[in-house]
XYZ file of C-alpha atoms in Angstrom:
538
model
C -12.211 -8.772 7.360
C -13.689 -8.502 10.857
C -13.115 -11.244 13.435
C -15.447 -14.249 12.986
C -17.207 -13.460 16.260
C -18.545 -10.225 14.763
C -19.775 -11.700 11.496
C -23.093 -13.097 12.695
C -26.141 -11.511 14.312
C -29.508 -12.966 15.285
C -32.224 -12.584 12.672
C -34.302 -10.559 15.102
C -31.450 -8.058 15.612
C -31.020 -7.798 11.865
C -34.697 -7.037 11.390
C -34.623 -4.484 14.179
C -31.634 -2.761 12.601
C -33.333 -2.659 9.214
C -36.517 -1.306 10.770
C -34.512 1.428 12.452
C -32.967 2.398 9.126
C -36.344 2.356 7.414
C -37.725 4.694 10.065
C -35.110 7.313 9.136
C -36.490 10.776 8.578
C -34.672 10.980 5.264
C -37.096 10.410 2.351
C -34.277 9.291 0.000
C -33.150 6.684 2.538
C -36.729 5.400 2.857
C -36.907 5.152 -0.920
C -33.729 3.048 -1.013
C -34.945 0.781 1.755
C -38.370 0.423 0.159
C -36.935 -1.518 -2.782
C -36.972 -5.235 -2.061
C -33.494 -5.992 -3.480
C -31.880 -3.166 -1.533
C -33.682 -4.126 1.660
C -32.647 -7.748 1.313
C -29.018 -6.900 0.716
C -28.846 -4.268 3.438
C -30.308 -6.742 5.897
C -27.565 -9.186 5.026
C -24.970 -6.439 5.379
C -26.075 -5.665 8.907
C -25.322 -9.286 9.751
C -22.049 -9.603 7.837
C -20.383 -6.146 7.850
C -20.272 -6.041 4.062
C -22.959 -3.481 3.194
C -21.931 -1.710 0.027
C -19.809 -4.472 -1.400
C -22.668 -6.924 -0.925
C -25.174 -4.672 -2.669
C -25.596 -5.916 -6.197
C -25.723 -3.568 -9.143
C -29.362 -4.602 -9.502
C -30.159 -3.534 -5.954
C -28.556 -0.147 -6.355
C -30.088 0.501 -9.773
C -33.527 -0.483 -8.473
C -33.173 1.957 -5.597
C -32.004 4.656 -7.989
C -35.032 4.086 -10.186
C -37.337 4.535 -7.208
C -35.600 7.784 -6.306
C -35.861 9.042 -9.878
C -39.558 8.297 -10.089
C -40.222 10.395 -7.021
C -37.935 13.234 -8.095
C -38.431 15.625 -10.965
C -36.862 18.681 -12.505
C -36.644 22.333 -11.549
C -39.508 23.665 -9.459
C -39.391 27.227 -8.135
C -41.777 28.661 -5.536
C -40.026 31.849 -4.364
C -36.996 33.982 -5.032
C -33.795 32.648 -3.514
C -33.467 33.083 -0.633
C -37.164 33.052 0.155
C -38.958 34.033 3.361
C -37.977 30.872 5.255
C -34.353 31.216 4.203
C -34.273 34.872 5.198
C -35.758 34.045 8.581
C -33.100 31.388 9.142
C -30.364 33.862 8.219
C -31.748 36.302 10.776
C -31.854 33.541 13.397
C -28.339 32.331 12.595
C -26.720 35.775 12.530
C -26.295 36.153 16.309
C -24.933 32.593 16.423
C -21.978 33.588 14.248
C -23.490 33.272 10.763
C -21.024 30.515 9.770
C -18.490 33.108 8.692
C -20.941 35.500 7.059
C -21.042 34.206 3.471
C -24.241 32.116 3.559
C -26.322 32.504 0.389
C -29.169 30.104 1.151
C -30.292 27.444 3.606
C -30.979 23.991 2.166
C -33.157 20.955 2.808
C -30.702 18.162 2.179
C -33.162 15.413 3.025
C -35.413 16.525 0.167
C -32.531 16.999 -2.297
C -31.566 14.203 -4.685
C -29.438 13.615 -7.734
C -28.395 16.888 -9.338
C -31.187 18.836 -7.642
C -30.815 20.892 -4.480
C -33.901 21.878 -2.506
C -33.710 25.010 -0.371
C -35.504 25.839 2.873
C -38.402 27.374 0.937
C -38.958 24.249 -1.155
C -37.337 25.584 -4.329
C -35.884 22.706 -6.330
C -32.859 23.856 -8.346
C -30.557 22.194 -10.855
C -27.214 22.338 -9.048
C -24.293 22.902 -11.423
C -21.916 23.929 -8.629
C -22.289 20.867 -6.327
C -21.155 22.352 -3.020
C -18.106 24.103 -4.456
C -17.227 21.119 -6.674
C -17.219 18.655 -3.781
C -20.142 16.263 -4.453
C -19.063 13.386 -6.703
C -22.470 11.683 -6.905
C -24.859 14.540 -6.211
C -27.381 14.384 -3.396
C -28.527 11.228 -1.613
C -27.120 8.853 -4.202
C -28.421 5.310 -3.591
C -24.911 3.869 -3.380
C -23.928 6.248 -0.598
C -27.223 5.809 1.221
C -26.783 2.052 1.074
C -23.252 2.445 2.445
C -24.753 3.919 5.610
C -25.917 0.414 6.506
C -22.347 -0.868 6.820
C -21.742 -1.656 10.517
C -18.101 -0.692 9.999
C -19.178 2.822 9.082
C -21.208 2.993 12.280
C -18.153 1.839 14.220
C -15.918 4.459 12.638
C -18.540 7.155 13.276
C -18.999 6.388 16.952
C -15.352 5.593 17.733
C -13.409 8.018 15.601
C -9.783 7.002 15.619
C -6.465 8.843 15.545
C -5.343 7.365 12.231
C -1.719 8.464 12.576
C -1.338 6.759 15.940
C -3.868 3.932 16.288
C -5.424 3.234 12.878
C -8.059 0.547 12.384
C -6.968 -2.837 11.113
C -8.855 -2.256 7.841
C -6.821 0.834 6.830
C -4.259 -0.797 4.474
C -6.963 -2.697 2.615
C -9.206 0.349 2.321
C -6.357 2.451 0.932
C -5.659 -0.268 -1.645
C -9.338 -0.236 -2.626
C -9.624 3.554 -2.853
C -6.807 6.042 -3.281
C -4.048 3.642 -4.241
C -6.371 2.035 -6.762
C -6.602 5.346 -8.637
C -3.113 6.682 -7.846
C -1.363 8.602 -10.639
C 1.298 6.512 -12.364
C 4.581 6.755 -10.503
C 3.045 7.593 -7.135
C 2.548 4.691 -4.737
C 2.300 6.485 -1.389
C -0.638 8.411 -0.014
C -1.355 10.448 3.100
C -4.926 11.314 4.056
C -5.721 14.604 5.751
C -8.826 16.543 6.761
C -9.121 18.994 3.865
C -7.243 20.566 0.981
C -5.699 23.301 3.114
C -4.279 20.873 5.667
C -3.017 18.657 2.851
C -1.119 21.552 1.252
C 0.300 22.671 4.592
C 1.786 19.233 5.153
C 3.022 18.933 1.575
C 4.991 22.135 2.084
C 6.475 20.706 5.278
C 7.364 17.404 3.603
C 9.113 19.250 0.748
C 11.128 21.302 3.226
C 12.007 18.294 5.379
C 13.414 16.537 2.303
C 15.412 19.588 1.236
C 16.903 20.068 4.708
C 17.775 16.354 4.853
C 19.787 16.808 1.639
C 21.567 19.791 3.147
C 22.493 17.755 6.221
C 23.689 14.888 4.035
C 26.116 17.255 2.281
C 27.487 18.124 5.731
C 27.895 14.441 6.589
C 24.895 14.311 8.917
C 21.817 12.117 8.911
C 18.332 13.521 8.178
C 17.530 13.784 11.898
C 21.004 14.618 13.226
C 19.902 17.983 14.607
C 22.398 20.338 16.230
C 21.786 21.883 19.631
C 21.431 25.258 17.913
C 18.712 23.858 15.659
C 16.861 22.273 18.561
C 16.912 25.472 20.615
C 16.323 28.075 17.883
C 13.264 26.352 16.442
C 11.480 26.785 19.775
C 11.552 30.569 19.300
C 10.780 30.484 15.544
C 14.325 31.317 14.473
C 16.919 29.865 12.105
C 18.682 27.533 11.787
C 16.106 25.297 13.475
C 13.237 26.875 11.548
C 13.844 26.841 7.807
C 12.927 30.496 7.411
C 15.188 30.810 4.377
C 13.228 28.230 2.335
C 10.139 29.039 0.276
C 7.398 27.712 -1.986
C 6.742 29.372 -5.350
C 3.101 29.947 -6.311
C 1.232 31.788 -9.075
C -0.996 34.818 -9.430
C -4.618 33.682 -9.548
C -3.907 30.454 -7.675
C -5.844 29.214 -4.671
C -4.432 26.636 -2.249
C -6.322 27.198 0.993
C -6.880 29.617 3.845
C -4.527 28.338 6.545
C -1.315 30.299 6.954
C 1.184 28.721 4.553
C -1.549 27.772 2.079
C -2.883 31.329 2.266
C 0.588 32.665 1.479
C 0.346 30.700 -1.779
C -3.193 31.927 -2.501
C -3.558 34.905 -4.867
C -7.119 34.782 -6.192
C -8.972 37.522 -4.260
C -7.902 40.145 -1.713
C -10.719 39.153 0.655
C -8.937 35.851 1.286
C -5.708 37.516 2.427
C -6.515 40.888 3.984
C -5.184 41.447 7.533
C -3.538 37.995 7.698
C 0.273 37.716 7.939
C 2.106 35.940 5.132
C 5.484 34.316 4.617
C 8.053 36.017 2.407
C 7.518 33.585 -0.448
C 7.625 34.493 -4.159
C 4.753 34.749 -6.627
C 5.080 34.225 -10.379
C 2.820 35.318 -13.226
C 0.414 32.773 -14.680
C -0.301 33.040 -18.424
C -3.219 35.266 -19.411
C -4.394 33.394 -22.483
C -6.524 34.889 -25.240
C -9.611 33.087 -26.541
C -10.538 31.335 -28.725
C -7.243 29.511 -28.340
C -7.055 28.477 -31.977
C -7.082 32.143 -33.050
C -4.252 33.214 -30.725
C -1.707 30.383 -30.817
C 1.351 32.599 -31.359
C 0.349 35.189 -28.750
C -0.426 32.527 -26.160
C 2.836 30.688 -26.757
C 4.741 33.936 -26.219
C 2.780 34.632 -23.032
C 3.536 31.192 -21.629
C 7.226 31.570 -22.475
C 7.266 34.918 -20.644
C 5.797 33.311 -17.527
C 8.250 30.398 -17.597
C 11.123 32.876 -17.912
C 9.703 34.803 -14.946
C 9.558 31.681 -12.811
C 13.147 30.841 -13.760
C 14.263 34.319 -12.747
C 12.674 33.832 -9.324
C 14.447 30.498 -8.836
C 17.775 32.052 -9.805
C 17.394 35.177 -7.676
C 16.327 33.298 -4.564
C 19.170 30.816 -4.917
C 21.693 33.630 -5.297
C 20.319 35.237 -2.131
C 20.686 32.012 -0.152
C 16.902 31.690 0.072
C 16.188 28.779 -2.277
C 12.756 27.865 -3.615
C 12.232 24.242 -2.555
C 8.783 23.676 -4.035
C 6.452 24.974 -6.733
C 2.684 24.563 -6.399
C 0.274 24.861 -9.316
C -3.340 23.933 -10.131
C -4.126 22.313 -13.498
C -6.869 24.947 -13.808
C -6.579 27.977 -11.520
C -10.137 27.675 -10.310
C -10.879 30.376 -7.741
C -8.790 32.807 -9.751
C -11.161 32.564 -12.719
C -10.667 29.116 -14.315
C -7.321 30.041 -15.840
C -5.844 27.517 -18.268
C -2.426 26.866 -19.786
C -1.027 24.358 -22.273
C 0.549 21.005 -21.361
C 3.910 22.337 -22.527
C 3.732 25.155 -19.978
C 3.277 22.734 -17.096
C 6.000 20.460 -18.451
C 8.345 23.462 -18.496
C 7.570 24.111 -14.833
C 8.387 20.514 -13.971
C 11.727 20.826 -15.762
C 12.474 23.995 -13.797
C 11.788 22.151 -10.553
C 14.179 19.390 -11.575
C 16.864 21.890 -12.497
C 16.641 23.698 -9.137
C 15.982 20.639 -6.959
C 12.483 21.814 -5.998
C 9.382 19.684 -5.478
C 6.782 19.866 -8.255
C 3.423 20.031 -6.464
C 0.146 19.689 -8.392
C -2.916 20.851 -6.467
C -5.847 18.777 -7.776
C -8.264 19.688 -4.978
C -10.815 21.057 -7.427
C -9.834 19.261 -10.635
C -9.276 15.706 -9.394
C -11.515 12.601 -9.435
C -12.763 12.453 -13.031
C -14.309 15.926 -13.436
C -11.820 16.885 -16.177
C -12.417 13.656 -18.067
C -9.245 12.171 -16.578
C -9.026 10.722 -13.101
C -6.465 13.464 -12.438
C -6.393 16.530 -14.678
C -2.585 16.617 -14.851
C -2.691 13.310 -16.731
C -3.622 15.338 -19.825
C -0.173 16.963 -19.784
C 1.761 13.846 -20.790
C 4.568 14.513 -18.315
C 7.713 12.396 -18.624
C 7.428 11.466 -14.944
C 4.969 11.888 -12.112
C 4.792 15.103 -10.089
C 6.440 14.865 -6.672
C 3.120 15.520 -4.949
C -0.525 15.443 -6.078
C -2.998 16.976 -3.636
C -6.672 15.991 -3.474
C -9.883 16.817 -1.609
C -13.468 17.829 -2.561
C -14.808 14.972 -4.758
C -12.376 12.650 -2.960
C -14.517 13.352 0.166
C -11.451 13.985 2.338
C -8.147 15.742 1.890
C -4.747 14.225 1.314
C -1.883 13.838 -1.096
C 0.148 11.350 -3.089
C 3.928 11.586 -2.816
C 7.150 10.001 -3.991
C 9.222 7.861 -1.662
C 11.923 10.542 -1.484
C 9.488 12.697 0.503
C 8.635 10.122 3.152
C 8.928 11.986 6.505
C 12.226 11.162 8.250
C 10.557 10.361 11.581
C 7.168 10.111 13.253
C 5.124 13.149 14.328
C 6.635 15.360 11.611
C 3.482 14.933 9.479
C 0.746 14.474 12.043
C -2.503 15.648 13.583
C -5.182 14.015 15.699
C -7.439 12.669 12.957
C -5.176 12.409 9.868
C -8.309 12.031 7.781
C -11.613 10.268 8.447
C -12.203 6.526 8.111
C -15.905 7.019 7.355
C -14.963 8.954 4.222
C -12.742 6.109 3.028
C -15.730 3.771 3.142
C -17.902 6.288 1.326
C -15.220 6.985 -1.274
C -14.990 3.274 -1.989
C -18.704 3.374 -2.760
C -18.130 6.429 -4.988
C -15.489 4.614 -7.034
C -17.659 1.516 -7.358
C -20.595 3.621 -8.562
C -18.375 5.557 -10.967
C -17.083 2.355 -12.523
C -20.531 0.800 -12.693
C -22.148 3.882 -14.229
C -19.263 4.943 -16.499
C -18.997 8.360 -14.884
C -15.524 9.267 -16.134
C -16.640 8.821 -19.736
C -19.813 10.713 -18.911
C -17.767 13.716 -17.770
C -16.237 13.822 -21.260
C -19.483 13.469 -23.206
C -21.588 15.676 -20.939
C -18.864 18.308 -20.843
C -18.842 18.363 -24.645
C -22.631 18.753 -24.713
C -22.492 21.625 -22.240
C -19.753 23.316 -24.269
C -21.909 23.092 -27.404
C -24.783 24.739 -25.552
C -22.545 27.549 -24.327
C -20.922 28.002 -27.732
C -24.356 28.518 -29.253
C -25.211 31.026 -26.534
C -21.919 32.847 -27.177
C -22.921 33.385 -30.800
C -26.258 34.917 -29.780
C -25.118 36.770 -26.651
C -21.435 37.711 -27.107
C -21.455 40.249 -24.251
C -22.748 37.729 -21.729
C -20.711 34.693 -22.841
C -17.084 35.222 -23.804
C -13.729 33.504 -23.315
C -15.394 30.101 -23.085
C -13.010 27.421 -21.801
C -13.081 24.043 -20.125
C -11.967 20.462 -19.637
C -14.597 17.790 -19.095
C -17.293 19.392 -16.968
C -14.881 21.972 -15.497
C -16.159 24.817 -17.650
C -16.277 28.590 -17.343
C -16.942 31.744 -19.311
C -16.571 35.465 -18.694
C -19.201 38.168 -18.802
C -18.463 41.621 -20.146
C -18.383 43.170 -16.660
C -18.404 41.955 -13.039
C -21.838 43.526 -12.592
C -23.246 41.593 -15.559
C -21.797 38.366 -14.152
C -23.428 38.954 -10.759
C -26.770 39.822 -12.344
C -26.722 36.728 -14.555
C -25.753 34.357 -11.713
C -28.521 35.745 -9.457
C -31.140 35.516 -12.200
C -30.167 31.941 -13.012
C -30.559 31.014 -9.346
C -34.014 32.568 -9.160
C -34.907 30.685 -12.332
C -33.756 27.380 -10.860
C -30.086 26.884 -11.825
C -27.173 27.146 -9.389
C -23.812 28.113 -10.878
C -20.568 29.271 -9.312
C -18.693 32.528 -9.739
C -14.954 33.073 -9.671
C -12.323 35.525 -10.730
C -13.576 39.043 -11.331
C -16.291 38.333 -13.889
C -16.463 34.577 -14.542
C -19.235 32.030 -14.184
C -18.060 28.474 -13.582
C -19.699 25.069 -13.771
C -18.826 22.248 -11.365
C -21.623 19.686 -11.643
C -21.589 16.280 -9.997
C -20.241 13.332 -11.990
C -23.798 12.041 -12.476
C -24.712 15.186 -14.443
C -26.004 14.008 -17.816
C -27.336 15.151 -21.176
C -30.852 15.507 -19.777
C -29.534 18.045 -17.291
C -27.721 19.914 -20.058
C -31.022 20.136 -21.956
C -32.798 21.496 -18.889
C -30.054 24.052 -18.307
C -30.141 25.113 -21.948
C -33.805 26.101 -21.687
C -33.336 28.070 -18.475
C -30.146 29.730 -19.708
C -31.731 30.913 -22.954
C -34.787 32.242 -21.134
C -32.647 34.035 -18.550
C -30.474 35.727 -21.178
C -33.637 36.948 -22.934
C -35.116 38.067 -19.617
C -32.065 40.205 -18.868
C -31.778 41.402 -22.479
C -28.094 40.543 -22.528
């Protein structure tokens, strides 16, 4: 709680603040503020620094109803991108083009719910949600209302170095957000900026712990560094740099684009070309056959082959004096093509890690926060104990990881950067969790995912070349097309017809809708999907 001196404000100041918010250029924000309950509660929040938590469910639902009334479904005016979007691309090109992969420019003020509006005014059903990163879609009333929290304004204007001088509210906010939803057996959490930076620091933490064990065997403490270690690390050499240690990753996996994370990424050549990599091993991930129920024996044999391959890597590296000290895996290898495996496969990997004293790292950047139907997708595996690390980002709004006490850094500044996360995102994520609980969004991911699967199963029967190898968990769903060219043609046609989907692997289409995606959106997609398949004669 803030100091008492900051808890009161003159009525006039409160009204001025509310008027300023109401004058926002954002139409969704004006809609929220136009509802009497929301306005009343937001005004009180400006005075008391309790914005979102003071907003009643009635206030938020009233605001949501207003937004819904002024929304609507798909509405297409041009191809995508249209003339305005193309002009913006031409203008932005000489500025650097944001890396060169832009597909369309968007009007985020006009977007709401599960609908994204582009620069040409096309209103599309978004089933990709900013690469799986929007938990509540666009301009959700709960997140708009959270903008009225004076604490959020403070964090925005005085961004703090969390690892050095965190705000007094940090422990409470962690209890109310990430620790509230922590996987069983994991009671520690470290926020970061993104998934890549989280994985980079997880790798470091795993190596710090392993080296501490090595020093303990030699009768030294975890930070009893020798002069040789202190001097050699400054020129990137052993023994100070642990160049003999490695992290095992899998073909098809994606863990980020920074250097160590990129070494563990094996989804597409474009991610890795011309960048140096560490000499770390890569194991095969099972290539399952679908439908699963028709290929149980073949798939079991394939998983056993991959487990044996991983074991061989552990053994060979250990014999060479270059031990594997961590294994990183996604519950669903997303960028690599939504590749799945059975719970028993993942449990076998955890046992391997225990046998070879390596950290078992589960990368839930794309699968975490309810999208699979579980808070964390690995919870479906029924593991005998928690992973050593669980990494998050995307729908969590900021990056970070859970970890066991054994991997607590041995001293300060070993796991560190300037920001160590973003306090504004903690406030917003609290609002996400409150909305998810209020609206039953985890259960919705299960029911809506099942509805979407039924729609795609029906399409598979009618269009077997266009829809094959259908697979999914919750709303994390994908299918393959017969060829990469067919996949690209289908994804482009769907976009021009008002539905945004993702692509991954060599010929897969993937779905990553927001948690608010419901049966009514499935029905709308079904109509567009059927029409598009007929249009392309697939």
